[in-house]
XYZ file of C-alpha atoms in Angstrom:
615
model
C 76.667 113.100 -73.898
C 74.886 110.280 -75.251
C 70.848 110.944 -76.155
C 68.826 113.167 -74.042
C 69.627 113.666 -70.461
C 71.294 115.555 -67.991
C 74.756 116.163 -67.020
C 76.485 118.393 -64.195
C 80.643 118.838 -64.727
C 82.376 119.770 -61.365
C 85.921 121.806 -62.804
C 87.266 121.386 -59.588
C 90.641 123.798 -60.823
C 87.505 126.478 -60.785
C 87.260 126.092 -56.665
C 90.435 127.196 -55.868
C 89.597 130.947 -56.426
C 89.683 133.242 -53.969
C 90.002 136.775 -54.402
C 91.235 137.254 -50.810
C 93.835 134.608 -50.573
C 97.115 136.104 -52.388
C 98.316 132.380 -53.628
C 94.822 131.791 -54.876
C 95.185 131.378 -58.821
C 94.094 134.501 -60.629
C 91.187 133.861 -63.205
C 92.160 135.800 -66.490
C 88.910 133.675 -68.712
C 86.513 131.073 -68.299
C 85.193 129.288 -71.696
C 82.594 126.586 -72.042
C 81.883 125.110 -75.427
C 79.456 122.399 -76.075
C 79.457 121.172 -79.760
C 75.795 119.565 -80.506
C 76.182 117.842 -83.856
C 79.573 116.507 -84.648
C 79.415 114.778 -87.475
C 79.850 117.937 -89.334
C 83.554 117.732 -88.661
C 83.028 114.963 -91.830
C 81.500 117.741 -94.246
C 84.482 119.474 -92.718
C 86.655 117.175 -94.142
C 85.601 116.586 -97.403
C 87.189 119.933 -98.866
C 90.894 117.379 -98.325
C 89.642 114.925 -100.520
C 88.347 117.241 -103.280
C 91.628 119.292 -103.034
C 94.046 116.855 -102.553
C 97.215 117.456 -105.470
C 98.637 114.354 -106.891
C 96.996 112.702 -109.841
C 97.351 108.683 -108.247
C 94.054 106.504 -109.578
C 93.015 106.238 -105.577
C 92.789 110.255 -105.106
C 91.487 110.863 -108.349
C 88.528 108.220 -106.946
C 88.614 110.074 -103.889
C 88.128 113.589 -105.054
C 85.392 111.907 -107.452
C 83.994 110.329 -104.010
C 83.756 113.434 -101.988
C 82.101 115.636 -104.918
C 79.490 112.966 -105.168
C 78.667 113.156 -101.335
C 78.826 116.930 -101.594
C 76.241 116.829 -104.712
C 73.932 114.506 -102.523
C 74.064 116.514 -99.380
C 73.373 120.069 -101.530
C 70.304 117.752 -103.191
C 68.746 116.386 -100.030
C 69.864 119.106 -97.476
C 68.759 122.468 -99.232
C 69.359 124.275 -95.752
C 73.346 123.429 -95.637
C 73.323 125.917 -98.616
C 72.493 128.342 -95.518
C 75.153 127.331 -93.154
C 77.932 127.847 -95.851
C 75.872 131.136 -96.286
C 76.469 131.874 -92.862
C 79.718 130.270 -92.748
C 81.066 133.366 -95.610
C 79.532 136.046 -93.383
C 80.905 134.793 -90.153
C 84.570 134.333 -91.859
C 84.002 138.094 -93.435
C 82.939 139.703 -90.296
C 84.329 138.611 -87.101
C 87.388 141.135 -86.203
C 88.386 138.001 -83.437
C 88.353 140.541 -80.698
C 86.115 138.381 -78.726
C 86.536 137.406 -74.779
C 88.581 134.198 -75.267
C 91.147 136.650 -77.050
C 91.225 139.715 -74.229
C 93.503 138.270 -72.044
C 96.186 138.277 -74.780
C 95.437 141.788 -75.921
C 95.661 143.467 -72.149
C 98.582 141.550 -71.146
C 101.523 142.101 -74.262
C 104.112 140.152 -72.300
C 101.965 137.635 -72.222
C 100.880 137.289 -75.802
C 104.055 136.786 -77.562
C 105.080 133.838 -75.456
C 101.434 132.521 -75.827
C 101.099 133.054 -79.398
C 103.948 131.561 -80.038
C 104.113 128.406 -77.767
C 100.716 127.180 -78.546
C 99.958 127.471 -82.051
C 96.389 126.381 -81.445
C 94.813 129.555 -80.827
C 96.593 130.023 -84.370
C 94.683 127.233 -85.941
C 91.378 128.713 -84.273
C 91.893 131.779 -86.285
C 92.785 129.942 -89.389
C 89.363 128.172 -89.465
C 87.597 131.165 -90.563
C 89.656 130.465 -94.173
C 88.811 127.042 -93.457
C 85.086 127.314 -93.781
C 85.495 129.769 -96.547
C 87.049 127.011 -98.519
C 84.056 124.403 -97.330
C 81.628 126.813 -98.525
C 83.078 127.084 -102.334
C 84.009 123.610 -102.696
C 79.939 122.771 -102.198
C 79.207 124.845 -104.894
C 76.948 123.137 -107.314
C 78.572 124.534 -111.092
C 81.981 123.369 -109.496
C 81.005 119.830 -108.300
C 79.580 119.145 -111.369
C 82.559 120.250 -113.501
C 85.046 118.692 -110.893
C 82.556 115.333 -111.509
C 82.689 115.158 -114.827
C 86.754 115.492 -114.893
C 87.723 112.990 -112.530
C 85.577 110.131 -114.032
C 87.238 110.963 -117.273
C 90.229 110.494 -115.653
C 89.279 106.979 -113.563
C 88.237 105.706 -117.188
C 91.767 106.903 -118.762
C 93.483 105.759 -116.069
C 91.615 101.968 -116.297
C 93.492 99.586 -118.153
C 91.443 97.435 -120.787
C 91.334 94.607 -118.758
C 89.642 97.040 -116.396
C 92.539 97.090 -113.886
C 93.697 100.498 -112.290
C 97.810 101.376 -112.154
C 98.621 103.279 -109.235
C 100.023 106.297 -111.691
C 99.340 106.461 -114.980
C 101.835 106.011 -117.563
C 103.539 104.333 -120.420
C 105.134 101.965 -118.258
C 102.533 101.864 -115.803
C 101.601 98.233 -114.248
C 98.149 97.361 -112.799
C 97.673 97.707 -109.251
C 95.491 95.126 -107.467
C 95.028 96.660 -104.243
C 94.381 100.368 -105.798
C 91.787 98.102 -108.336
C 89.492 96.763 -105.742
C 89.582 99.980 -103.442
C 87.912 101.922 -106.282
C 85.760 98.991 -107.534
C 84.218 98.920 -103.609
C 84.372 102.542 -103.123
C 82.065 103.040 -106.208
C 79.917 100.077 -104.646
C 79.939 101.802 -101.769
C 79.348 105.347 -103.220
C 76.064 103.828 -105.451
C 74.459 102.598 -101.856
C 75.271 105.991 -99.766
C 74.514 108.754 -103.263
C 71.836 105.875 -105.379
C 71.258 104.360 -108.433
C 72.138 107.915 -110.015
C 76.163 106.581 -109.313
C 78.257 105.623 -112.794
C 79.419 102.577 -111.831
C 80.307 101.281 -115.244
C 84.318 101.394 -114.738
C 83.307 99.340 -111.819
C 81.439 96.398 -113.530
C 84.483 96.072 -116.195
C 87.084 95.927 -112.930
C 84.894 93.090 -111.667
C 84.661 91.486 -114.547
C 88.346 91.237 -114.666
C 88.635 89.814 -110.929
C 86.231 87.483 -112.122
C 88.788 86.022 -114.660
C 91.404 86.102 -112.194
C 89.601 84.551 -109.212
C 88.293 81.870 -111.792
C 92.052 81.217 -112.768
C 93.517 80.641 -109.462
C 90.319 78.073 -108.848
C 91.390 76.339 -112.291
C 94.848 75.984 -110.786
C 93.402 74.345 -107.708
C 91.292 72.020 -109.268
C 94.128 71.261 -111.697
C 96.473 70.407 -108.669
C 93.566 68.292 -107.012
C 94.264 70.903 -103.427
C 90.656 71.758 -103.888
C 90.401 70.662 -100.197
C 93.316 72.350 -98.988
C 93.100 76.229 -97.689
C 93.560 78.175 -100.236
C 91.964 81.346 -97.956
C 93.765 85.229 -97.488
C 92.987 88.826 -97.561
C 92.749 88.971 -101.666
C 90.406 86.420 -101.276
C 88.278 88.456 -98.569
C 88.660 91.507 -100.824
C 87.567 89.889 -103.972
C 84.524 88.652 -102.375
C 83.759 91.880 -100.840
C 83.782 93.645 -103.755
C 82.001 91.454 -105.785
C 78.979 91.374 -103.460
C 78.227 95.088 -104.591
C 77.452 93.990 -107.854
C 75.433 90.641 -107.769
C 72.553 92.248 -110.058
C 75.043 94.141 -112.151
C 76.965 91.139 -112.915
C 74.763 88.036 -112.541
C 76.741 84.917 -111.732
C 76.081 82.367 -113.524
C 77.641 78.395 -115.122
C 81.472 78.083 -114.344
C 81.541 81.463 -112.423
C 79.126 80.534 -109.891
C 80.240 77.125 -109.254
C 83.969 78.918 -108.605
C 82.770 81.298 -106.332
C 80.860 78.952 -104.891
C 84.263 77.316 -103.913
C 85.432 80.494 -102.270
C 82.489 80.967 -100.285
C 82.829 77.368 -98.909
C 86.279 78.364 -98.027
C 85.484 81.492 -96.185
C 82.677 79.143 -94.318
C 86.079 77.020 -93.117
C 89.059 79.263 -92.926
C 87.708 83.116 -91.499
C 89.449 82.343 -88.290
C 92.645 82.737 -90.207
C 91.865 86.360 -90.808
C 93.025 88.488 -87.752
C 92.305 91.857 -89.479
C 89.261 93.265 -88.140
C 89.112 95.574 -91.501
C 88.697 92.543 -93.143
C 86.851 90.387 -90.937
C 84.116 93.474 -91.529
C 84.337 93.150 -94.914
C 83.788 89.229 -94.803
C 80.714 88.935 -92.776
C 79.413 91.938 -95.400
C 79.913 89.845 -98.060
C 79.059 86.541 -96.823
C 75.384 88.066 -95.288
C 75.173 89.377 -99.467
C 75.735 85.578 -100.711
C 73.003 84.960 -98.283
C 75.808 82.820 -95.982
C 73.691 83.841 -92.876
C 75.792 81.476 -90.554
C 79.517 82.246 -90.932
C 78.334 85.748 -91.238
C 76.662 85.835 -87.640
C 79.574 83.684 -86.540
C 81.942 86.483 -87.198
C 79.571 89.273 -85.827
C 79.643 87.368 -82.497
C 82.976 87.191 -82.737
C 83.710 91.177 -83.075
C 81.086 91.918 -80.261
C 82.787 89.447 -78.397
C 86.250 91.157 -78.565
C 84.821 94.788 -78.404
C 84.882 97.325 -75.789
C 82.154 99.767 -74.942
C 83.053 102.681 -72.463
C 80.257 105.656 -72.345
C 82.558 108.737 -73.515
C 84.860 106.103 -76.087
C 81.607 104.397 -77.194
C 82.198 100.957 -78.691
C 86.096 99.849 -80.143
C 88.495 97.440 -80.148
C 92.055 97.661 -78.705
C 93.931 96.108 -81.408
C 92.577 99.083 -83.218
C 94.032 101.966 -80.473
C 97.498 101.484 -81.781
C 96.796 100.612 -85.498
C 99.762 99.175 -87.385
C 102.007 99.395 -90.555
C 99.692 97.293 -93.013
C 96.308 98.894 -95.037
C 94.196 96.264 -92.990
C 95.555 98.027 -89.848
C 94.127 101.302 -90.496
C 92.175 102.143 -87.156
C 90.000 104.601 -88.827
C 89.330 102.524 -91.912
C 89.128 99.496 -89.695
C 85.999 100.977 -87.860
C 84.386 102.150 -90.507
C 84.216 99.165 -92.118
C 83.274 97.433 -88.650
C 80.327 100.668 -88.872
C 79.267 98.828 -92.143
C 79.112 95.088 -90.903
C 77.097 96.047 -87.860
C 75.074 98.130 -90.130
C 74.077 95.595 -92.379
C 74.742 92.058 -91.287
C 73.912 92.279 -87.450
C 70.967 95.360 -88.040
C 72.463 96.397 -84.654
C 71.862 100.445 -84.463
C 72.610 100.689 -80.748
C 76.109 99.010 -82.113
C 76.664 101.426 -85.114
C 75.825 104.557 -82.758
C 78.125 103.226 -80.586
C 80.822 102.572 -83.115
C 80.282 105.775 -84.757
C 81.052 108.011 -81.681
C 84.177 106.305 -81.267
C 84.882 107.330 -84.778
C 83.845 111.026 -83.808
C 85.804 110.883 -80.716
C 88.738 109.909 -82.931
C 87.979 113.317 -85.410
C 87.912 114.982 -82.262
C 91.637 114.453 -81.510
C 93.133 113.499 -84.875
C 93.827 114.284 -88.042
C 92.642 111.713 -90.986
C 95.497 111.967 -92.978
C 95.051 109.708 -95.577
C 92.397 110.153 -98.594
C 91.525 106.670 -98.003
C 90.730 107.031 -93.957
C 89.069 109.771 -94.406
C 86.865 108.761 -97.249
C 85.756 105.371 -95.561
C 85.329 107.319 -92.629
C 83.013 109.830 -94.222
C 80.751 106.893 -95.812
C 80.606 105.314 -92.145
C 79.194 108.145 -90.290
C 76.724 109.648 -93.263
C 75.587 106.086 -94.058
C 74.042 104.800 -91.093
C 73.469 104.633 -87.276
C 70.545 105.279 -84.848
C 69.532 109.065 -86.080
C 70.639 111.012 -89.509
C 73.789 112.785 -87.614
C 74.006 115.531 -89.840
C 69.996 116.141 -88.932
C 70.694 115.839 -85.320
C 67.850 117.505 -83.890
C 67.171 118.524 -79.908
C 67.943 121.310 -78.067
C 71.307 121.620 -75.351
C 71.757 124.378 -72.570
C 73.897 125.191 -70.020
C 74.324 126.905 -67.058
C 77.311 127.958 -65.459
C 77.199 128.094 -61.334
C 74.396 129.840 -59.791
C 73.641 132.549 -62.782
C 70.331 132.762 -64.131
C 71.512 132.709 -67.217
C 70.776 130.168 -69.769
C 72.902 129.288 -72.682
C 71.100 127.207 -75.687
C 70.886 126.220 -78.961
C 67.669 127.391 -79.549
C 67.011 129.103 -82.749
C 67.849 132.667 -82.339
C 70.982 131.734 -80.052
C 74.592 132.615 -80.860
C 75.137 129.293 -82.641
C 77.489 128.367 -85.302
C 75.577 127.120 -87.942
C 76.369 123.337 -88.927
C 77.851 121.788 -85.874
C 75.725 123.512 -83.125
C 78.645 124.772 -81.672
C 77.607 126.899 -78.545
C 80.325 129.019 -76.499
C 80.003 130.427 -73.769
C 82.538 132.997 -72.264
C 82.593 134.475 -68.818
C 85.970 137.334 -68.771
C 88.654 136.633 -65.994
C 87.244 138.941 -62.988
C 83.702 137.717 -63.033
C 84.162 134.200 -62.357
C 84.058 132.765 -59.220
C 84.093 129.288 -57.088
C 80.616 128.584 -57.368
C 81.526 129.044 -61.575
C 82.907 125.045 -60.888
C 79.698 123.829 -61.491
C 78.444 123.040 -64.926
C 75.238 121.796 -65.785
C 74.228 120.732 -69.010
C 71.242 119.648 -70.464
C 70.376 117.610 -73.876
C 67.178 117.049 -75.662
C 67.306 114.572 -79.381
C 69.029 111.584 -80.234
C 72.920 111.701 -81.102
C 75.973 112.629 -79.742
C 77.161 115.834 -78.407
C 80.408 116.821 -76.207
C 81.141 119.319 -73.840
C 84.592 121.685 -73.250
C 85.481 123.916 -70.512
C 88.832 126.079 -70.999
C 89.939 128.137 -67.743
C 93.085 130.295 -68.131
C 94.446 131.737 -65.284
C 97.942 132.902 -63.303
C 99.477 131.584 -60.375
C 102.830 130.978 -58.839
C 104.524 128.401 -60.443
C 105.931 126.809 -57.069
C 102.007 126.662 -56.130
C 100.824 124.839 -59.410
C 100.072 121.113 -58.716
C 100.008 118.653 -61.477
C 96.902 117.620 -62.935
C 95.243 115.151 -61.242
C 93.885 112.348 -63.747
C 91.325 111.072 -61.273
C 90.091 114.364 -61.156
C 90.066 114.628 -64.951
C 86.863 113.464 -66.503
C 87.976 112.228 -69.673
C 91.553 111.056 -67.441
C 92.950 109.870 -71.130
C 96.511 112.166 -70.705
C 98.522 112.779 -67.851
C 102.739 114.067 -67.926
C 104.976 113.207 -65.115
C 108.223 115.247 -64.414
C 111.162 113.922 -63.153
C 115.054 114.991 -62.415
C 118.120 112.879 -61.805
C 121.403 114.034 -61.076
C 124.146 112.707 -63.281
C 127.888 112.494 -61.977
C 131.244 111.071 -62.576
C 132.533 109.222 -59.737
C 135.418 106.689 -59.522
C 133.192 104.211 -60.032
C 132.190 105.636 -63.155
C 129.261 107.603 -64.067
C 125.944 107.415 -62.007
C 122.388 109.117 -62.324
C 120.756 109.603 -58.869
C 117.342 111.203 -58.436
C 117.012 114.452 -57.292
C 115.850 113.590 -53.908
C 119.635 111.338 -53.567
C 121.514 113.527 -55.144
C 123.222 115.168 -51.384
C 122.610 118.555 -53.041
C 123.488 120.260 -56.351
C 126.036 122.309 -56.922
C 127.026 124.763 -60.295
C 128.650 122.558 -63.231
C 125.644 119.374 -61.868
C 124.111 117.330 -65.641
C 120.497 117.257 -65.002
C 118.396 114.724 -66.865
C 114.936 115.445 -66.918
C 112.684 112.763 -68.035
C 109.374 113.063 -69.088
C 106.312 110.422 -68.945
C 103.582 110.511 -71.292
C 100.705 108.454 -70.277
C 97.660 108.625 -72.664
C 95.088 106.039 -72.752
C 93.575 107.356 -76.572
C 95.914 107.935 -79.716
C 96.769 111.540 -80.361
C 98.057 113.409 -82.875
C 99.596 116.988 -83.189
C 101.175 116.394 -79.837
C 102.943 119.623 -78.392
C 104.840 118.971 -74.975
C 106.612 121.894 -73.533
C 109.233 121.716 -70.802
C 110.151 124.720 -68.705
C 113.793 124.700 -67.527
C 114.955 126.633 -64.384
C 117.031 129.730 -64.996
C 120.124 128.845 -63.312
C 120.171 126.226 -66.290
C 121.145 125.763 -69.747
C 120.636 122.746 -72.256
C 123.336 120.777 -73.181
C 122.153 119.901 -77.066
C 121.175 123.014 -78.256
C 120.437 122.007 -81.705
C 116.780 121.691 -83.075
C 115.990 119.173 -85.443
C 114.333 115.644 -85.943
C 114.899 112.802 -83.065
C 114.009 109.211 -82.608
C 113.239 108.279 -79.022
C 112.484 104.578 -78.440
C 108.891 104.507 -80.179
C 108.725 108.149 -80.562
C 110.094 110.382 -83.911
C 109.212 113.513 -83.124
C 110.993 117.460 -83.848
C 112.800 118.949 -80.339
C 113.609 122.291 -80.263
C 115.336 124.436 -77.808
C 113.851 128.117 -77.327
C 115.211 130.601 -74.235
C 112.515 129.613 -71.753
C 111.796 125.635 -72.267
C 112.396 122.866 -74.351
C 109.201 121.486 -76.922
C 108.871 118.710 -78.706
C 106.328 117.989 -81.442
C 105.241 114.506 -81.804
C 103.292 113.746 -85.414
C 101.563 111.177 -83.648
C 101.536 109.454 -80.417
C 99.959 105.786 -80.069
C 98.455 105.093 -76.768
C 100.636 103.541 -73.758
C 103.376 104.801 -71.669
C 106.181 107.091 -73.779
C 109.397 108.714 -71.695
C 111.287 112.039 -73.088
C 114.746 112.524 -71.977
C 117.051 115.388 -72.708
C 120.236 116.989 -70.540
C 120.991 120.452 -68.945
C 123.797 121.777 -67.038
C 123.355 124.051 -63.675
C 125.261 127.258 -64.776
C 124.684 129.299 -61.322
C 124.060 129.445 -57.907
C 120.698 129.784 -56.053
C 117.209 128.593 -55.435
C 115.255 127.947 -58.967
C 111.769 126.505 -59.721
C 112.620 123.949 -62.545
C 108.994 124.939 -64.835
C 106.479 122.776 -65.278
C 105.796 119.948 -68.244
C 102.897 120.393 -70.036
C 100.942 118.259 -72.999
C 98.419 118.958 -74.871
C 96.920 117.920 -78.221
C 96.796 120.796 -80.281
C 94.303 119.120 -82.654
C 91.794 119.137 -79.592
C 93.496 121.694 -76.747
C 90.953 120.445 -74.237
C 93.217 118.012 -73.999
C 96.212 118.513 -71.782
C 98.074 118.014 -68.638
C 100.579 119.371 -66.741
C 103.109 118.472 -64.150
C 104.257 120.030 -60.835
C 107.658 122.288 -60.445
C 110.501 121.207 -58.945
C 112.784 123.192 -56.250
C 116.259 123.592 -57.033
C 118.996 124.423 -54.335
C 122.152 125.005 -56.515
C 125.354 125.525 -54.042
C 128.219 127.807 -55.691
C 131.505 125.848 -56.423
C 134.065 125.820 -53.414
């Protein structure tokens, strides 16, 4: 949900009970969860910057980075020293014997297969330890101890032409990219913490790409080319990161009348840049060397070429299957486009819009780079239409025709920091008239809704889910079974539905099809298989599918892969089993789901299987 407002969610799966009708699923728990301020899931992932293990100049920066947001949040947000509070004494006392758990505890042949097969309600438990963690990395005697360290590291580790190596060492060599990254980042760091930011390592790094940048424009004029274009990505970089320190470094004689050169060719030549990471940070820097033109010439140009859906908010969709470059990041790629809208274009509506695609991408990912997730932090706590981490307003819900109301009101069941609200209704008390939802928002920001039904039913009765049905319609799995055979003209694969019949000793190849309209990651996709059948490959291990590298492995009931992560598009699964008896079989369903996010998932329909014995 976007702002205030009202929403009502029709779970049509929810209709189909009826306690008198013997096919009817059987409701075993209902769950609604609304989560009301988000961007907590960045605080959430500071503690992987602060704790991540190797000693590399760009995660030294980074765990310097996130312990100087964490000292800026304790300053100006005394009352998150009371959610960590809370967070301790939730982790300490819950015995997770709650109603989204019952259904597991009075059905035992139930739990091991679910407890097993989707290790999500695993990682649920795990964030107890999780918060636990959050809570004693923002403690103020550590952040200011883990401070103090890592600068004295990032001013070991600079060289004394104030260049950073990747690693440290004898034979260490300057790194350029690693160089600018921390030169920006403590740019960056000074305008999201304030002038109470060391950024003294930073001035001697640009006072080195200063001689650099005024070398290569020697060489230039030298050649007489000065008129030829001369433009790239260090050039866009340089620029960028000199822009944070215009007062700190005055320009002034030779150096002004050399990047005066480089402005005029950024005025020429920024169509040549198809990076949108770095067409961000070009109209950033150019609206900073007060070049007011080019740099609304390349806003237009973004808003031009962006998308804005309600749920997705506002993206690109060069961006929705990233690439193999550091300008390709998606994440780092809209944070920086955060920042340009931000500051060139003073477009709020934009950064809001920008920044819930950001949260939407949280929501189903993992940032798994120090340098996504710290560019992603500075984007969401640095700007946009409301302070998200003060998100204020009130949201309530009300399931079907009860008279209860569920809210965030003070004094509610509410997890402290995100405004997460559940609400759980056990398996026998929910009904039809349970399918509608209603939800209402007070306050700026952005807040989503999730609504979890588990149930039984015969699996010959279970339809696939129907994407048009789906609100967020982003994932969808398709089944499908073909007959393989050697004839005399060779072998052929028929579908099913050709086939003239199966028979024991039959090759089935089932093929799955993934269709997902968002990047995922943490993909789990598990394939039932009848039980007249048996794999053919029944090794586990690592496979590479077309675009897909992903871990298969065969268990006694179905076949799972786990896919690190899956771009968006179109992605087919194949794999081969052999029809080992006679008689009529369901072949299981396919099911998806992100196990990052479990709301999201889809299933296919079963199969029927007629297997004839040999004659």
């Amino acid at each position: 949900m976007r702002g205030e407002g009202e929403t009502v969610l029709d779970f049509e799966p929810v209709k189909g009970i009826n306690a008198d009708d013997p096919n009817a699923p059987k409701s075993l728990g209902y769950t609604v969860e609304a989560v009301t301020r988000p961007a907590w899931l960045a605080v959430k992932a500071l503690p992987y910057l602060m704790e991540y293990p190797h000693d590399c100049s760009e995660q030294i920066f980074n765990r310097y980075y996130a312990n100087s947001i964490a000292a800026m949040l304790v300053a100006k947000n005394p009352e998150i020293e009371a959610v960590f509070k809370k967070w301790k004494a939730d982790a300490k006392g819950k015995d997770g014997k709650d109603s989204f758990n019952s259904p597991l505890d009075g059905n035992p042949d139930l739990r091991g297969v679910l407890v097993e097969e989707t290790p999500w309600l695993m990682e649920a438990r795990d964030e107890r330890a999780e918060r636990m963690k959050i809570a004693e990395y923002f403690d103020k005697g550590r952040i200011a101890q883990q401070l103090k360290r890592d600068f004295n590291k990032l001013t070991e580790a600079q060289t004394r032409q104030g260049w950073w190596p990747w690693f440290s060492g004898a034979n260490s060599h300057r790194n350029d990219r690693i160089s600018y990254y921390i030169a920006a980042g403590l740019g960056r760091l000074r305008v999201m913490v304030g002038d109470s930011v060391d950024v003294t390592l930073g001035i001697r790094a640009v006072r080195a790409f200063d001689e650099e940048m005024h070398e290569r424009w020697e060489n230039i004029v030298k050649a007489k080319t000065i008129d030829a274009n001369h433009f790239g990505s260090h050039v866009v970089e340089y620029l960028y990161t000199r822009s944070f320190y215009l007062k700190d470094v005055p320009l002034k004689g030779e150096m002004k009348t050399m990047v005066e050169f480089w402005l005029k060719q950024a005025d020429t030549h920024w169509t040549d840049i198809e990076s949108l990471q770095l067409q961000a940070n070009l109209t950033v820097a150019l609206k900073r060397f007060e070049r007011v033109e080019t740099a609304g010439k390349i806003i237009e140009s973004l808003r031009e070429n962006a998308l804005v859906d309600d749920d997705l908010g506002m993206h690109w969709r060069r961006l929705d299957r990233g690439g193999y470059g550091w300008w390709d990041s998606p994440i780092e790629a809209q944070s920086a486009l955060i920042e340009a809208f931000q500051e060139v274009a003073n477009d709020q509506k934009a950064v809001s819009d920008c920044q819930l695609w950001l949260l939407q991408q949280k929501r189903t990912q993992y940032w798994n780079s120090t340098k996504s997730t710290a560019d992603a932090v500075y984007a969401l706590l640095s700007g946009g239409t409301t302070k998200l981490l003060d998100q204020t307003g009130e949201l309530s819900v009300v399931i079907g025709d009860r008279e209860a109301v569920a809210t965030t009101s003070e004094g509610a069941d509410v997890e402290q920091g995100t405004g997460t609200l559940t609400v759980r209704i056990s398996g026998g008390s929910v009904s039809a008239s349970d399918a509608k939802i209603t939800v209402k928002k007070t306050g700026d920001g952005p807040s989503w809704v999730s609504v979890y039904w588990q149930s039984l039913q015969d699996i010959s009765l279970i339809e696939a889910s129907d994407s048009a049905g789906n609100r967020d319609a982003s994932l969808a799995v398709d089944k499908m079974i073909f007959v393989r055979r050697t004839t005399d003209q060779g072998e052929l694969v028929t579908p099913l539905d050709q086939s003239g019949g199966l028979k024991v000793g039959d090759t089935l190849v089932v093929r799955l099809i993934i269709r997902n309209e968002r990047a995922y990651e943490f993909v789990h996709i598990k394939d039932q298989r009848p039980a007249g059948a048996e794999p053919m490959d029944v090794t586990s291990g690592y496979r590479w599918n077309a675009d897909l590298w992903f871990y298969r492995e065969i268990r006694d009931a179905a076949t799972h892969f786990f896919i690190d992560s899956l771009p968006a598009g179109s992605h087919v699964l194949e794999y081969e089993m052999r029809l080992q008896h006679a008689g009529k079989f369901d072949s299981g369903i396919g099911e998806v789901e992100c196990l990052y996010a479990p709301e999201f998932r889809a299933r296919s329909a079963s199969v029927k299987l007629d297997v004839s014995p040999l004659k």
